[in-house]
Amino acid sequence: MRTPFVAGNWKMNKTIAEARALVSEMAPELQEIRGVEKVLCPPFTALFAVSSLLIGTDIGLGAQDMYWEEKGAFTGQVSPLMVRELCRYVIIGHSERRAYFGETDASVNRKVAAAQAFDLIPIVCVGETLSEYESGQTAEVVARQVREGLKGLPAEFGSRIVIAYEPVWAIGTGKASSGENANAVVRDIIRPALAELFDPQTAQATRVLYGGSVTAANAAEFFQQPEIDGALVGGASLKAGEFVAIVKAAAG
Ligand code: PGA
């Protein structure tokens, strides 16, 4: 059985003071929800403050990106060693990083390998753009992102990776995929790609999330799908009530 997983991607939102206020509001309620792995991914500047508020809770902390080198002359970058001081999780290959900051399947692959080396759990994002969707390239694009992003890793690590299927046309648009469509992509494209890369058991053991305009109102539609193991939540993770309701829906 795959444990449900819900992560909040705060993106470039919340000062330290705002982050503290949001965590103080949601943590007590999140703590009471059992049977779901819960993760908050604030911006780098708020990680330290949030980490101290999460001590003694079962709420995990994640970074939104990282570089693959451990240290050195890489101005502006944050290393896996630094992330590991505070976090257990790291989002890698989010579509906004691919679209605006030059992230490629090759850089995703180096970052996932660095996550393994530093014992971090990567949340690897894949998903097709609107034009790829409209021209029927979803299967080809998503399979390539999984294959290229995760190649060369051992199967033992494969089952610890969390994959987020986030169709780019659904992110921040209020136009979520249907549960059925997302389930079909996971079943027909993502798990077969994992089986080919690793083995069928690993493909079944790996958690695959849906992301893209998930709200408290539509979360259950995704969580009732057999192939979807949780959600990567953007906008709705910035509202305590919404995020708590989504995590509750994942608990069933
Ligand atoms: P959204 O973002 O929930 O605001 O659509 C999801 C994501 O980008 O992870």
PDB file of C-alpha atoms and ligand atoms in Angstrom:
ATOM      1  CA  MET A   1       0.000   0.000   0.000  1.00  0.00           C
ATOM      2  CA  ARG A   2       1.176   3.501  -0.856  1.00  0.00           C
ATOM      3  CA  THR A   3       0.810   6.053   1.956  1.00  0.00           C
ATOM      4  CA  PRO A   4      -1.085   9.147   0.753  1.00  0.00           C
ATOM      5  CA  PHE A   5       1.112  12.206   0.336  1.00  0.00           C
ATOM      6  CA  VAL A   6       0.129  15.878   0.205  1.00  0.00           C
ATOM      7  CA  ALA A   7       2.637  18.695  -0.248  1.00  0.00           C
ATOM      8  CA  GLY A   8       2.039  22.444  -0.288  1.00  0.00           C
ATOM      9  CA  ASN A   9       4.197  24.373  -2.743  1.00  0.00           C
ATOM     10  CA  TRP A  10       4.130  27.962  -1.543  1.00  0.00           C
ATOM     11  CA  LYS A  11       6.150  29.156  -4.561  1.00  0.00           C
ATOM     12  CA  MET A  12       7.457  32.746  -4.192  1.00  0.00           C
ATOM     13  CA  ASN A  13       5.025  33.690  -1.449  1.00  0.00           C
ATOM     14  CA  LYS A  14       5.288  34.516   2.281  1.00  0.00           C
ATOM     15  CA  THR A  15       7.833  36.537   4.193  1.00  0.00           C
ATOM     16  CA  ILE A  16       9.255  34.942   7.335  1.00  0.00           C
ATOM     17  CA  ALA A  17       6.603  36.593   9.511  1.00  0.00           C
ATOM     18  CA  GLU A  18       3.816  35.530   7.144  1.00  0.00           C
ATOM     19  CA  ALA A  19       5.194  31.995   6.955  1.00  0.00           C
ATOM     20  CA  ARG A  20       5.257  31.740  10.752  1.00  0.00           C
ATOM     21  CA  ALA A  21       1.662  32.940  10.946  1.00  0.00           C
ATOM     22  CA  LEU A  22       0.469  30.456   8.312  1.00  0.00           C
ATOM     23  CA  VAL A  23       2.241  27.492   9.914  1.00  0.00           C
ATOM     24  CA  SER A  24       0.974  28.418  13.369  1.00  0.00           C
ATOM     25  CA  GLU A  25      -2.539  28.468  11.953  1.00  0.00           C
ATOM     26  CA  MET A  26      -2.415  25.149  10.101  1.00  0.00           C
ATOM     27  CA  ALA A  27       0.009  22.955  12.058  1.00  0.00           C
ATOM     28  CA  PRO A  28      -2.258  22.061  15.008  1.00  0.00           C
ATOM     29  CA  GLU A  29      -4.997  20.830  12.663  1.00  0.00           C
ATOM     30  CA  LEU A  30      -2.582  19.074  10.304  1.00  0.00           C
ATOM     31  CA  GLN A  31      -1.093  17.259  13.282  1.00  0.00           C
ATOM     32  CA  GLU A  32      -4.410  15.607  14.046  1.00  0.00           C
ATOM     33  CA  ILE A  33      -4.745  14.050  10.584  1.00  0.00           C
ATOM     34  CA  ARG A  34      -3.329  10.530  10.544  1.00  0.00           C
ATOM     35  CA  GLY A  35      -2.290   8.303   7.683  1.00  0.00           C
ATOM     36  CA  VAL A  36      -1.079  11.035   5.325  1.00  0.00           C
ATOM     37  CA  GLU A  37       2.495  12.193   4.733  1.00  0.00           C
ATOM     38  CA  LYS A  38       2.228  16.006   4.898  1.00  0.00           C
ATOM     39  CA  VAL A  39       4.890  18.364   3.619  1.00  0.00           C
ATOM     40  CA  LEU A  40       5.235  22.149   3.495  1.00  0.00           C
ATOM     41  CA  CYS A  41       7.534  23.763   0.908  1.00  0.00           C
ATOM     42  CA  PRO A  42       8.052  27.437   1.785  1.00  0.00           C
ATOM     43  CA  PRO A  43      10.607  29.653   0.018  1.00  0.00           C
ATOM     44  CA  PHE A  44      14.282  29.199   1.037  1.00  0.00           C
ATOM     45  CA  THR A  45      14.256  32.344   3.191  1.00  0.00           C
ATOM     46  CA  ALA A  46      11.498  30.953   5.420  1.00  0.00           C
ATOM     47  CA  LEU A  47      12.805  27.362   5.750  1.00  0.00           C
ATOM     48  CA  PHE A  48      14.717  27.927   8.962  1.00  0.00           C
ATOM     49  CA  ALA A  49      11.852  29.689  10.710  1.00  0.00           C
ATOM     50  CA  VAL A  50       9.338  27.078   9.591  1.00  0.00           C
ATOM     51  CA  SER A  51      11.643  24.197  10.562  1.00  0.00           C
ATOM     52  CA  SER A  52      11.726  25.407  14.151  1.00  0.00           C
ATOM     53  CA  LEU A  53       7.920  25.536  14.249  1.00  0.00           C
ATOM     54  CA  LEU A  54       7.679  21.956  12.976  1.00  0.00           C
ATOM     55  CA  ILE A  55       9.952  20.368  15.588  1.00  0.00           C
ATOM     56  CA  GLY A  56       8.056  17.625  17.389  1.00  0.00           C
ATOM     57  CA  THR A  57       5.329  17.433  14.713  1.00  0.00           C
ATOM     58  CA  ASP A  58       4.923  14.850  11.970  1.00  0.00           C
ATOM     59  CA  ILE A  59       4.811  17.575   9.309  1.00  0.00           C
ATOM     60  CA  GLY A  60       7.711  17.426   6.860  1.00  0.00           C
ATOM     61  CA  LEU A  61       9.605  20.292   5.307  1.00  0.00           C
ATOM     62  CA  GLY A  62      10.700  20.607   1.687  1.00  0.00           C
ATOM     63  CA  ALA A  63      12.648  23.038  -0.497  1.00  0.00           C
ATOM     64  CA  GLN A  64      11.293  24.113  -3.889  1.00  0.00           C
ATOM     65  CA  ASP A  65      14.510  23.477  -5.816  1.00  0.00           C
ATOM     66  CA  MET A  66      18.243  22.998  -5.233  1.00  0.00           C
ATOM     67  CA  TYR A  67      21.494  22.810  -7.167  1.00  0.00           C
ATOM     68  CA  TRP A  68      23.360  19.516  -7.550  1.00  0.00           C
ATOM     69  CA  GLU A  69      26.835  20.563  -6.378  1.00  0.00           C
ATOM     70  CA  GLU A  70      27.644  20.301  -2.691  1.00  0.00           C
ATOM     71  CA  LYS A  71      29.508  23.629  -2.426  1.00  0.00           C
ATOM     72  CA  GLY A  72      31.592  26.091  -4.365  1.00  0.00           C
ATOM     73  CA  ALA A  73      31.482  29.143  -6.602  1.00  0.00           C
ATOM     74  CA  PHE A  74      27.853  28.983  -7.731  1.00  0.00           C
ATOM     75  CA  THR A  75      26.459  32.389  -6.793  1.00  0.00           C
ATOM     76  CA  GLY A  76      22.805  32.320  -5.880  1.00  0.00           C
ATOM     77  CA  GLN A  77      22.483  28.546  -5.693  1.00  0.00           C
ATOM     78  CA  VAL A  78      21.533  26.410  -2.693  1.00  0.00           C
ATOM     79  CA  SER A  79      23.226  23.032  -2.291  1.00  0.00           C
ATOM     80  CA  PRO A  80      21.769  19.651  -1.309  1.00  0.00           C
ATOM     81  CA  LEU A  81      23.957  19.721   1.807  1.00  0.00           C
ATOM     82  CA  MET A  82      22.327  22.993   2.854  1.00  0.00           C
ATOM     83  CA  VAL A  83      18.834  21.777   2.040  1.00  0.00           C
ATOM     84  CA  ARG A  84      19.456  18.589   4.012  1.00  0.00           C
ATOM     85  CA  GLU A  85      20.255  20.583   7.144  1.00  0.00           C
ATOM     86  CA  LEU A  86      16.611  21.634   7.324  1.00  0.00           C
ATOM     87  CA  CYS A  87      14.575  19.476   4.956  1.00  0.00           C
ATOM     88  CA  ARG A  88      13.752  15.889   4.164  1.00  0.00           C
ATOM     89  CA  TYR A  89      12.096  16.704   0.806  1.00  0.00           C
ATOM     90  CA  VAL A  90      12.871  18.768  -2.268  1.00  0.00           C
ATOM     91  CA  ILE A  91      10.715  19.639  -5.287  1.00  0.00           C
ATOM     92  CA  ILE A  92      12.639  19.091  -8.525  1.00  0.00           C
ATOM     93  CA  GLY A  93      11.740  20.042 -12.083  1.00  0.00           C
ATOM     94  CA  HIS A  94       8.636  22.102 -11.381  1.00  0.00           C
ATOM     95  CA  SER A  95       7.167  23.357 -14.662  1.00  0.00           C
ATOM     96  CA  GLU A  96       7.804  26.969 -13.642  1.00  0.00           C
ATOM     97  CA  ARG A  97      11.506  26.148 -13.317  1.00  0.00           C
ATOM     98  CA  ARG A  98      11.430  24.415 -16.683  1.00  0.00           C
ATOM     99  CA  ALA A  99       9.575  27.340 -18.316  1.00  0.00           C
ATOM    100  CA  TYR A 100      11.345  30.347 -16.737  1.00  0.00           C
ATOM    101  CA  PHE A 101      14.699  29.160 -15.391  1.00  0.00           C
ATOM    102  CA  GLY A 102      16.111  26.798 -17.972  1.00  0.00           C
ATOM    103  CA  GLU A 103      15.485  23.535 -16.151  1.00  0.00           C
ATOM    104  CA  THR A 104      15.824  20.544 -18.485  1.00  0.00           C
ATOM    105  CA  ASP A 105      15.422  16.795 -18.163  1.00  0.00           C
ATOM    106  CA  ALA A 106      19.227  16.620 -17.874  1.00  0.00           C
ATOM    107  CA  SER A 107      19.395  19.111 -14.991  1.00  0.00           C
ATOM    108  CA  VAL A 108      16.463  17.364 -13.305  1.00  0.00           C
ATOM    109  CA  ASN A 109      18.409  14.101 -13.549  1.00  0.00           C
ATOM    110  CA  ARG A 110      21.494  15.614 -11.897  1.00  0.00           C
ATOM    111  CA  LYS A 111      19.383  17.101  -9.110  1.00  0.00           C
ATOM    112  CA  VAL A 112      17.545  13.820  -8.467  1.00  0.00           C
ATOM    113  CA  ALA A 113      20.910  12.034  -8.247  1.00  0.00           C
ATOM    114  CA  ALA A 114      22.069  14.687  -5.763  1.00  0.00           C
ATOM    115  CA  ALA A 115      18.897  14.124  -3.736  1.00  0.00           C
ATOM    116  CA  GLN A 116      19.769  10.439  -3.530  1.00  0.00           C
ATOM    117  CA  ALA A 117      23.348  11.198  -2.503  1.00  0.00           C
ATOM    118  CA  PHE A 118      22.132  13.455   0.304  1.00  0.00           C
ATOM    119  CA  ASP A 119      19.265  11.234   1.439  1.00  0.00           C
ATOM    120  CA  LEU A 120      16.579  13.703   0.383  1.00  0.00           C
ATOM    121  CA  ILE A 121      13.206  12.597  -0.983  1.00  0.00           C
ATOM    122  CA  PRO A 122      12.678  14.328  -4.326  1.00  0.00           C
ATOM    123  CA  ILE A 123       9.211  15.330  -5.513  1.00  0.00           C
ATOM    124  CA  VAL A 124       9.823  15.201  -9.253  1.00  0.00           C
ATOM    125  CA  CYS A 125       7.368  17.174 -11.397  1.00  0.00           C
ATOM    126  CA  VAL A 126       6.373  16.112 -14.893  1.00  0.00           C
ATOM    127  CA  GLY A 127       3.595  17.256 -17.196  1.00  0.00           C
ATOM    128  CA  GLU A 128       2.789  18.447 -20.693  1.00  0.00           C
ATOM    129  CA  THR A 129       2.134  22.042 -21.794  1.00  0.00           C
ATOM    130  CA  LEU A 130      -1.162  23.144 -23.313  1.00  0.00           C
ATOM    131  CA  SER A 131       0.174  22.957 -26.869  1.00  0.00           C
ATOM    132  CA  GLU A 132       1.637  19.508 -26.245  1.00  0.00           C
ATOM    133  CA  TYR A 133      -1.712  18.422 -24.796  1.00  0.00           C
ATOM    134  CA  GLU A 134      -3.638  19.818 -27.748  1.00  0.00           C
ATOM    135  CA  SER A 135      -1.354  18.196 -30.274  1.00  0.00           C
ATOM    136  CA  GLY A 136      -1.654  14.777 -28.635  1.00  0.00           C
ATOM    137  CA  GLN A 137       1.922  14.619 -27.309  1.00  0.00           C
ATOM    138  CA  THR A 138       1.110  13.983 -23.645  1.00  0.00           C
ATOM    139  CA  ALA A 139       2.289  10.368 -23.608  1.00  0.00           C
ATOM    140  CA  GLU A 140       5.535  11.103 -25.419  1.00  0.00           C
ATOM    141  CA  VAL A 141       6.435  14.161 -23.297  1.00  0.00           C
ATOM    142  CA  VAL A 142       5.558  12.690 -19.911  1.00  0.00           C
ATOM    143  CA  ALA A 143       7.267   9.351 -20.610  1.00  0.00           C
ATOM    144  CA  ARG A 144      10.405  11.203 -21.734  1.00  0.00           C
ATOM    145  CA  GLN A 145      10.436  13.405 -18.626  1.00  0.00           C
ATOM    146  CA  VAL A 146      10.186  10.343 -16.369  1.00  0.00           C
ATOM    147  CA  ARG A 147      12.758   8.345 -18.320  1.00  0.00           C
ATOM    148  CA  GLU A 148      15.328  11.129 -18.688  1.00  0.00           C
ATOM    149  CA  GLY A 149      14.751  12.670 -15.275  1.00  0.00           C
ATOM    150  CA  LEU A 150      15.157   9.426 -13.352  1.00  0.00           C
ATOM    151  CA  LYS A 151      17.670   7.479 -15.427  1.00  0.00           C
ATOM    152  CA  GLY A 152      20.677   5.861 -13.835  1.00  0.00           C
ATOM    153  CA  LEU A 153      19.156   5.607 -10.362  1.00  0.00           C
ATOM    154  CA  PRO A 154      18.917   2.354  -8.417  1.00  0.00           C
ATOM    155  CA  ALA A 155      15.468   0.763  -7.959  1.00  0.00           C
ATOM    156  CA  GLU A 156      15.733   0.985  -4.138  1.00  0.00           C
ATOM    157  CA  PHE A 157      15.789   4.736  -4.529  1.00  0.00           C
ATOM    158  CA  GLY A 158      13.128   4.646  -7.250  1.00  0.00           C
ATOM    159  CA  SER A 159      10.407   3.649  -4.825  1.00  0.00           C
ATOM    160  CA  ARG A 160      11.315   6.528  -2.447  1.00  0.00           C
ATOM    161  CA  ILE A 161      10.918   9.140  -5.167  1.00  0.00           C
ATOM    162  CA  VAL A 162       7.592  10.941  -5.293  1.00  0.00           C
ATOM    163  CA  ILE A 163       6.359  11.938  -8.746  1.00  0.00           C
ATOM    164  CA  ALA A 164       3.918  14.786  -9.312  1.00  0.00           C
ATOM    165  CA  TYR A 165       1.954  14.705 -12.545  1.00  0.00           C
ATOM    166  CA  GLU A 166       1.172  18.356 -13.179  1.00  0.00           C
ATOM    167  CA  PRO A 167      -0.251  19.192 -16.594  1.00  0.00           C
ATOM    168  CA  VAL A 168       1.056  22.713 -17.214  1.00  0.00           C
ATOM    169  CA  TRP A 169      -2.326  23.840 -18.558  1.00  0.00           C
ATOM    170  CA  ALA A 170      -3.871  23.065 -15.172  1.00  0.00           C
ATOM    171  CA  ILE A 171      -1.359  24.908 -12.970  1.00  0.00           C
ATOM    172  CA  GLY A 172      -2.675  28.123 -11.478  1.00  0.00           C
ATOM    173  CA  THR A 173      -5.405  28.313 -14.104  1.00  0.00           C
ATOM    174  CA  GLY A 174      -8.371  27.118 -12.074  1.00  0.00           C
ATOM    175  CA  LYS A 175      -8.845  24.499 -14.811  1.00  0.00           C
ATOM    176  CA  ALA A 176      -7.892  21.237 -13.133  1.00  0.00           C
ATOM    177  CA  SER A 177      -7.618  18.034 -15.115  1.00  0.00           C
ATOM    178  CA  SER A 178     -10.452  15.586 -14.529  1.00  0.00           C
ATOM    179  CA  GLY A 179      -9.644  12.861 -12.042  1.00  0.00           C
ATOM    180  CA  GLU A 180     -10.190  10.288 -14.734  1.00  0.00           C
ATOM    181  CA  ASN A 181      -7.763  11.913 -17.190  1.00  0.00           C
ATOM    182  CA  ALA A 182      -5.023  12.272 -14.542  1.00  0.00           C
ATOM    183  CA  ASN A 183      -5.555   8.680 -13.422  1.00  0.00           C
ATOM    184  CA  ALA A 184      -5.178   7.469 -17.001  1.00  0.00           C
ATOM    185  CA  VAL A 185      -1.890   9.355 -17.461  1.00  0.00           C
ATOM    186  CA  VAL A 186      -0.487   7.819 -14.280  1.00  0.00           C
ATOM    187  CA  ARG A 187      -1.736   4.335 -15.170  1.00  0.00           C
ATOM    188  CA  ASP A 188      -0.862   4.295 -18.876  1.00  0.00           C
ATOM    189  CA  ILE A 189       2.235   6.501 -19.052  1.00  0.00           C
ATOM    190  CA  ILE A 190       3.962   7.142 -15.728  1.00  0.00           C
ATOM    191  CA  ARG A 191       3.802   3.692 -14.100  1.00  0.00           C
ATOM    192  CA  PRO A 192       4.785   1.866 -17.309  1.00  0.00           C
ATOM    193  CA  ALA A 193       7.756   4.268 -17.683  1.00  0.00           C
ATOM    194  CA  LEU A 194       8.782   3.508 -14.090  1.00  0.00           C
ATOM    195  CA  ALA A 195       8.427  -0.222 -14.709  1.00  0.00           C
ATOM    196  CA  GLU A 196      10.697   0.045 -17.721  1.00  0.00           C
ATOM    197  CA  LEU A 197      13.278   2.138 -15.870  1.00  0.00           C
ATOM    198  CA  PHE A 198      13.247   0.124 -12.653  1.00  0.00           C
ATOM    199  CA  ASP A 199      10.916  -2.885 -12.395  1.00  0.00           C
ATOM    200  CA  PRO A 200       7.161  -3.500 -12.043  1.00  0.00           C
ATOM    201  CA  GLN A 201       7.252  -3.699  -8.227  1.00  0.00           C
ATOM    202  CA  THR A 202       9.009  -0.349  -7.964  1.00  0.00           C
ATOM    203  CA  ALA A 203       6.479   1.160 -10.377  1.00  0.00           C
ATOM    204  CA  GLN A 204       3.672   0.013  -8.075  1.00  0.00           C
ATOM    205  CA  ALA A 205       5.408   1.192  -4.895  1.00  0.00           C
ATOM    206  CA  THR A 206       6.200   4.735  -6.080  1.00  0.00           C
ATOM    207  CA  ARG A 207       3.821   7.483  -4.996  1.00  0.00           C
ATOM    208  CA  VAL A 208       2.424   9.542  -7.862  1.00  0.00           C
ATOM    209  CA  LEU A 209       0.602  12.794  -7.047  1.00  0.00           C
ATOM    210  CA  TYR A 210      -1.622  14.999  -9.124  1.00  0.00           C
ATOM    211  CA  GLY A 211      -1.025  18.773  -9.199  1.00  0.00           C
ATOM    212  CA  GLY A 212      -2.749  21.657 -10.958  1.00  0.00           C
ATOM    213  CA  SER A 213      -5.579  23.741  -9.468  1.00  0.00           C
ATOM    214  CA  VAL A 214      -6.275  21.289  -6.638  1.00  0.00           C
ATOM    215  CA  THR A 215      -8.723  22.782  -4.121  1.00  0.00           C
ATOM    216  CA  ALA A 216     -10.696  21.569  -1.128  1.00  0.00           C
ATOM    217  CA  ALA A 217     -13.677  21.273  -3.479  1.00  0.00           C
ATOM    218  CA  ASN A 218     -12.080  18.986  -6.097  1.00  0.00           C
ATOM    219  CA  ALA A 219      -9.430  17.099  -4.055  1.00  0.00           C
ATOM    220  CA  ALA A 220     -11.617  14.053  -3.369  1.00  0.00           C
ATOM    221  CA  GLU A 221     -12.122  13.520  -7.104  1.00  0.00           C
ATOM    222  CA  PHE A 222      -8.373  12.908  -7.423  1.00  0.00           C
ATOM    223  CA  PHE A 223      -7.875  10.947  -4.229  1.00  0.00           C
ATOM    224  CA  GLN A 224     -10.560   8.429  -5.145  1.00  0.00           C
ATOM    225  CA  GLN A 225      -8.629   7.489  -8.292  1.00  0.00           C
ATOM    226  CA  PRO A 226      -6.751   4.216  -7.778  1.00  0.00           C
ATOM    227  CA  GLU A 227      -3.482   5.410  -9.337  1.00  0.00           C
ATOM    228  CA  ILE A 228      -3.293   8.844  -7.646  1.00  0.00           C
ATOM    229  CA  ASP A 229      -1.630   8.864  -4.240  1.00  0.00           C
ATOM    230  CA  GLY A 230      -1.997  12.498  -3.224  1.00  0.00           C
ATOM    231  CA  ALA A 231      -1.482  16.047  -4.422  1.00  0.00           C
ATOM    232  CA  LEU A 232       1.044  18.801  -4.938  1.00  0.00           C
ATOM    233  CA  VAL A 233      -0.928  21.917  -4.059  1.00  0.00           C
ATOM    234  CA  GLY A 234       0.049  25.459  -5.050  1.00  0.00           C
ATOM    235  CA  GLY A 235      -2.408  28.317  -4.523  1.00  0.00           C
ATOM    236  CA  ALA A 236      -4.676  26.425  -2.136  1.00  0.00           C
ATOM    237  CA  SER A 237      -1.728  25.616   0.162  1.00  0.00           C
ATOM    238  CA  LEU A 238      -1.489  29.311   1.085  1.00  0.00           C
ATOM    239  CA  LYS A 239      -4.834  29.163   2.905  1.00  0.00           C
ATOM    240  CA  ALA A 240      -4.802  27.175   6.140  1.00  0.00           C
ATOM    241  CA  GLY A 241      -8.430  26.033   5.931  1.00  0.00           C
ATOM    242  CA  GLU A 242      -8.149  24.923   2.305  1.00  0.00           C
ATOM    243  CA  PHE A 243      -4.902  23.033   2.806  1.00  0.00           C
ATOM    244  CA  VAL A 244      -6.135  21.282   5.949  1.00  0.00           C
ATOM    245  CA  ALA A 245      -9.310  20.248   4.103  1.00  0.00           C
ATOM    246  CA  ILE A 246      -7.247  18.813   1.220  1.00  0.00           C
ATOM    247  CA  VAL A 247      -5.077  16.795   3.627  1.00  0.00           C
ATOM    248  CA  LYS A 248      -8.222  15.529   5.366  1.00  0.00           C
ATOM    249  CA  ALA A 249      -9.626  14.421   2.006  1.00  0.00           C
ATOM    250  CA  ALA A 250      -6.427  12.449   1.378  1.00  0.00           C
ATOM    251  CA  ALA A 251      -6.842  10.674   4.715  1.00  0.00           C
ATOM    252  CA  GLY A 252     -10.180   9.393   3.402  1.00  0.00           C
TER     253      GLY A 252
HETATM  254  P1  PGA B   1      -1.703  25.317  -8.312  1.00  0.00           P
HETATM  255  O1  PGA B   1      -0.154  24.944  -8.464  1.00  0.00           O
HETATM  256  O2  PGA B   1      -2.279  24.394  -7.267  1.00  0.00           O
HETATM  257  O3  PGA B   1      -1.715  26.752  -7.868  1.00  0.00           O
HETATM  258  O4  PGA B   1      -2.340  25.114  -9.655  1.00  0.00           O
HETATM  259  C1  PGA B   1       0.270  23.600  -8.393  1.00  0.00           C
HETATM  260  C2  PGA B   1       1.766  23.541  -8.564  1.00  0.00           C
HETATM  261  O5  PGA B   1       2.322  24.325  -9.336  1.00  0.00           O
HETATM  262  O6  PGA B   1       2.433  22.706  -7.914  1.00  0.00           O
END
